[in-house]
XYZ file of C-alpha atoms in Angstrom:
260
model
C 113.108 71.717 67.306
C 111.640 74.652 65.416
C 109.131 75.252 68.147
C 111.994 75.652 70.642
C 113.690 78.220 68.445
C 110.469 80.187 68.016
C 109.884 80.093 71.789
C 113.418 81.227 72.537
C 112.893 84.078 70.068
C 109.698 85.209 71.825
C 111.531 84.934 75.223
C 114.256 87.239 73.917
C 111.597 89.805 72.932
C 110.005 89.645 76.328
C 113.439 89.914 77.933
C 114.287 92.997 75.881
C 111.054 94.694 76.648
C 110.547 93.722 80.331
C 114.109 93.393 81.683
C 113.838 96.671 83.641
C 110.351 95.796 84.969
C 109.791 93.728 88.094
C 106.751 92.111 86.651
C 104.675 92.067 83.496
C 101.110 90.923 82.792
C 99.533 88.622 80.330
C 97.837 91.639 78.703
C 101.235 93.368 78.279
C 102.640 90.235 76.639
C 99.730 90.015 74.277
C 100.246 93.639 73.224
C 103.887 92.689 72.601
C 102.761 89.966 70.150
C 99.859 91.596 68.402
C 100.366 89.462 65.337
C 99.991 86.309 67.380
C 96.735 84.678 68.420
C 96.064 85.617 72.121
C 95.564 82.012 73.036
C 98.932 81.179 71.581
C 100.588 83.901 73.609
C 99.093 82.409 76.797
C 100.357 78.966 75.726
C 103.796 80.349 75.055
C 103.919 81.895 78.533
C 102.890 78.638 80.020
C 105.744 76.842 78.160
C 108.235 79.480 79.220
C 107.151 78.907 82.873
C 107.568 75.173 82.544
C 111.048 75.687 81.123
C 111.834 78.153 83.913
C 112.584 80.915 81.446
C 110.097 83.099 83.240
C 108.216 82.777 86.560
C 104.512 83.004 87.289
C 104.001 84.928 90.506
C 100.300 85.662 90.492
C 97.151 85.352 88.354
C 98.119 86.704 84.975
C 101.388 88.160 86.385
C 104.867 87.048 85.397
C 108.497 87.942 86.123
C 111.926 87.346 84.613
C 113.105 86.901 88.250
C 112.557 84.053 90.666
C 110.632 84.988 93.806
C 113.515 83.923 96.046
C 116.312 85.152 93.744
C 117.066 88.157 95.980
C 119.264 86.357 98.553
C 121.925 87.945 100.797
C 125.616 87.507 100.459
C 125.336 84.949 103.263
C 126.745 83.915 106.518
C 130.266 84.909 105.643
C 129.297 88.548 105.614
C 127.489 88.484 108.930
C 128.915 90.471 111.846
C 130.792 88.415 114.504
C 127.783 88.797 116.914
C 125.325 87.708 114.254
C 127.310 84.666 113.388
C 127.387 83.616 117.024
C 123.695 84.097 117.419
C 123.030 82.261 114.154
C 125.109 79.283 115.266
C 123.367 79.133 118.522
C 119.951 79.103 116.887
C 120.947 76.291 114.515
C 121.470 74.154 117.542
C 117.971 74.960 118.936
C 114.640 73.358 117.972
C 112.544 76.237 116.626
C 112.299 77.706 113.189
C 114.261 80.898 113.001
C 116.062 83.216 110.537
C 118.322 86.221 110.528
C 116.929 89.407 109.047
C 117.519 93.203 108.705
C 120.950 94.803 108.327
C 123.024 91.572 108.171
C 121.026 90.431 105.078
C 121.164 93.910 103.387
C 124.822 94.647 103.978
C 125.657 94.841 100.260
C 122.673 97.248 99.735
C 123.557 99.736 102.480
C 125.898 102.705 102.208
C 126.193 103.124 105.946
C 126.191 100.240 108.380
C 126.123 101.152 112.070
C 129.039 99.993 114.124
C 126.785 98.335 116.715
C 123.208 97.330 116.118
C 120.737 94.705 117.460
C 120.508 91.617 115.342
C 116.959 91.017 113.956
C 115.826 87.422 114.511
C 112.550 86.083 113.272
C 111.052 83.135 115.205
C 108.025 81.008 114.818
C 105.305 82.391 117.104
C 105.053 79.545 119.622
C 108.849 79.638 120.222
C 109.415 83.286 120.865
C 109.611 83.089 124.724
C 111.817 79.979 124.637
C 114.266 81.429 122.087
C 114.453 84.696 124.000
C 115.207 82.793 127.285
C 117.646 80.601 125.435
C 119.581 83.536 124.031
C 119.411 85.391 127.326
C 120.878 82.275 129.049
C 123.781 82.600 126.548
C 124.454 86.159 127.709
C 122.624 88.032 124.976
C 120.285 90.892 125.814
C 117.162 90.209 123.823
C 113.834 92.014 123.452
C 110.510 91.162 121.861
C 107.611 93.252 120.658
C 106.187 93.460 124.186
C 109.480 94.876 125.481
C 109.908 97.520 122.764
C 109.575 100.460 125.111
C 112.956 99.605 126.542
C 114.641 100.577 123.348
C 113.436 104.220 123.741
C 115.963 104.575 126.591
C 119.508 105.182 125.161
C 121.105 103.420 128.108
C 119.287 100.166 127.326
C 119.287 100.670 123.609
C 123.026 100.460 123.390
C 123.039 97.168 125.362
C 120.481 95.249 123.254
C 122.011 92.404 121.233
C 118.913 91.189 119.391
C 115.282 91.935 118.661
C 112.932 88.942 118.112
C 110.034 89.292 115.667
C 107.222 86.756 115.154
C 107.206 84.854 111.825
C 104.850 82.451 110.109
C 105.885 82.146 106.470
C 109.369 80.645 106.453
C 109.442 80.593 102.648
C 110.557 84.123 103.066
C 113.916 82.793 104.096
C 116.554 80.396 102.893
C 118.941 78.416 105.099
C 118.060 80.501 108.073
C 118.529 83.905 106.254
C 115.678 86.197 105.140
C 115.292 86.997 101.507
C 116.052 90.664 100.794
C 112.408 91.846 100.593
C 111.612 90.442 104.060
C 114.921 91.757 105.443
C 114.010 95.213 104.312
C 110.515 95.082 105.706
C 111.820 93.840 109.133
C 114.334 96.714 109.185
C 111.568 99.118 108.230
C 109.417 97.652 111.023
C 111.976 98.091 113.796
C 112.961 101.529 112.627
C 109.374 102.733 112.719
C 108.245 100.751 115.792
C 111.263 100.104 117.998
C 113.288 103.387 117.731
C 115.990 101.317 116.000
C 119.275 103.150 115.502
C 119.076 103.395 111.750
C 118.227 106.700 109.849
C 114.900 106.991 108.031
C 116.826 108.835 105.205
C 119.119 105.752 104.704
C 116.058 103.514 104.796
C 114.464 105.573 101.950
C 117.712 105.535 99.964
C 117.941 101.808 100.374
C 114.387 101.316 99.311
C 114.740 103.290 96.090
C 118.128 101.724 95.279
C 116.806 98.173 95.620
C 113.802 98.770 93.457
C 115.959 100.426 90.849
C 118.463 97.439 90.821
C 115.619 94.861 90.965
C 117.026 93.392 94.095
C 113.616 93.790 95.676
C 110.359 92.881 93.897
C 107.185 94.703 94.776
C 105.022 91.625 94.409
C 107.129 89.777 97.081
C 107.295 92.962 99.225
C 103.494 93.062 99.442
C 103.253 89.423 100.312
C 105.994 89.649 102.901
C 104.318 92.651 104.472
C 101.528 90.437 105.756
C 103.982 89.066 108.363
C 104.123 92.217 110.485
C 100.645 93.367 109.529
C 101.962 96.344 107.601
C 100.580 95.539 104.092
C 98.359 98.612 103.901
C 101.098 101.057 104.742
C 103.648 99.340 102.374
C 101.085 99.485 99.540
C 100.543 103.123 100.388
C 104.258 103.867 100.249
C 104.574 101.936 97.059
C 101.774 103.984 95.383
C 102.986 107.423 96.546
C 104.654 108.266 93.212
C 101.362 107.734 91.465
C 99.402 110.009 93.697
C 98.311 113.412 92.035
C 99.741 116.591 93.579
C 96.415 117.728 95.051
C 96.013 114.271 96.654
C 99.513 114.574 98.198
C 98.584 118.009 99.551
C 95.467 116.540 101.121
C 97.464 113.676 102.655
C 100.085 116.111 104.043
C 97.388 118.359 105.603
C 95.369 115.455 106.920
C 98.511 114.019 108.580
C 99.111 117.442 110.205
C 95.469 117.373 111.614
C 96.069 113.873 112.943
C 99.316 114.796 114.571
C 97.688 117.852 116.178
C 95.082 115.521 117.779
C 97.641 113.203 119.381
């Protein structure tokens, strides 16, 4: 009984010190309890994980938040078109989930009146799902059709964009977790000329990090899906880059742009 009281006391101290942080390390926890044997601190963290007071999300890395805690408001808040596509996909045999704007609607200040729904589909089912939706009167494109979206005439007529997915733990009940939804939105904005402003994307990114509705550890893991891990890590580290390094990066990008 006394051990539980002591553990809860230590948990409260961790919560008070790390509530605003997305993650904390074993070393940071040991520094928080300098009067306690380091091995005891490790054991305490292990017990907190077992009791689901905290969550282990990597080697020596912990969080007060569950990895899949950042879920959307759900189906009820989807657009009419998204609901119809979601319902159709639930009847089909391949693994799929809705991503992008529909999952982030409570995070966005400005939602376009009309936008293509982002649908993530297991790789071996992309062509079949595209044909299935097309057969149900939805205009759908995949990565290999992305040049079409550069033409305004066609852009305004696209109902859905299909992206390939492998890790379906990044979704829950056919809906992406928020980290994956943001990354998929980022991906189509930067690759598909998707009608969503870069400025709003930046604002959403900073807001979600500030509110802890997006965890960096999950963001990095989810970035593997679209092969954008290196650029996401670069973006995440920008605030830590010295001014001279920023100047170098800016000038180097100008050189690269001039060579294109």
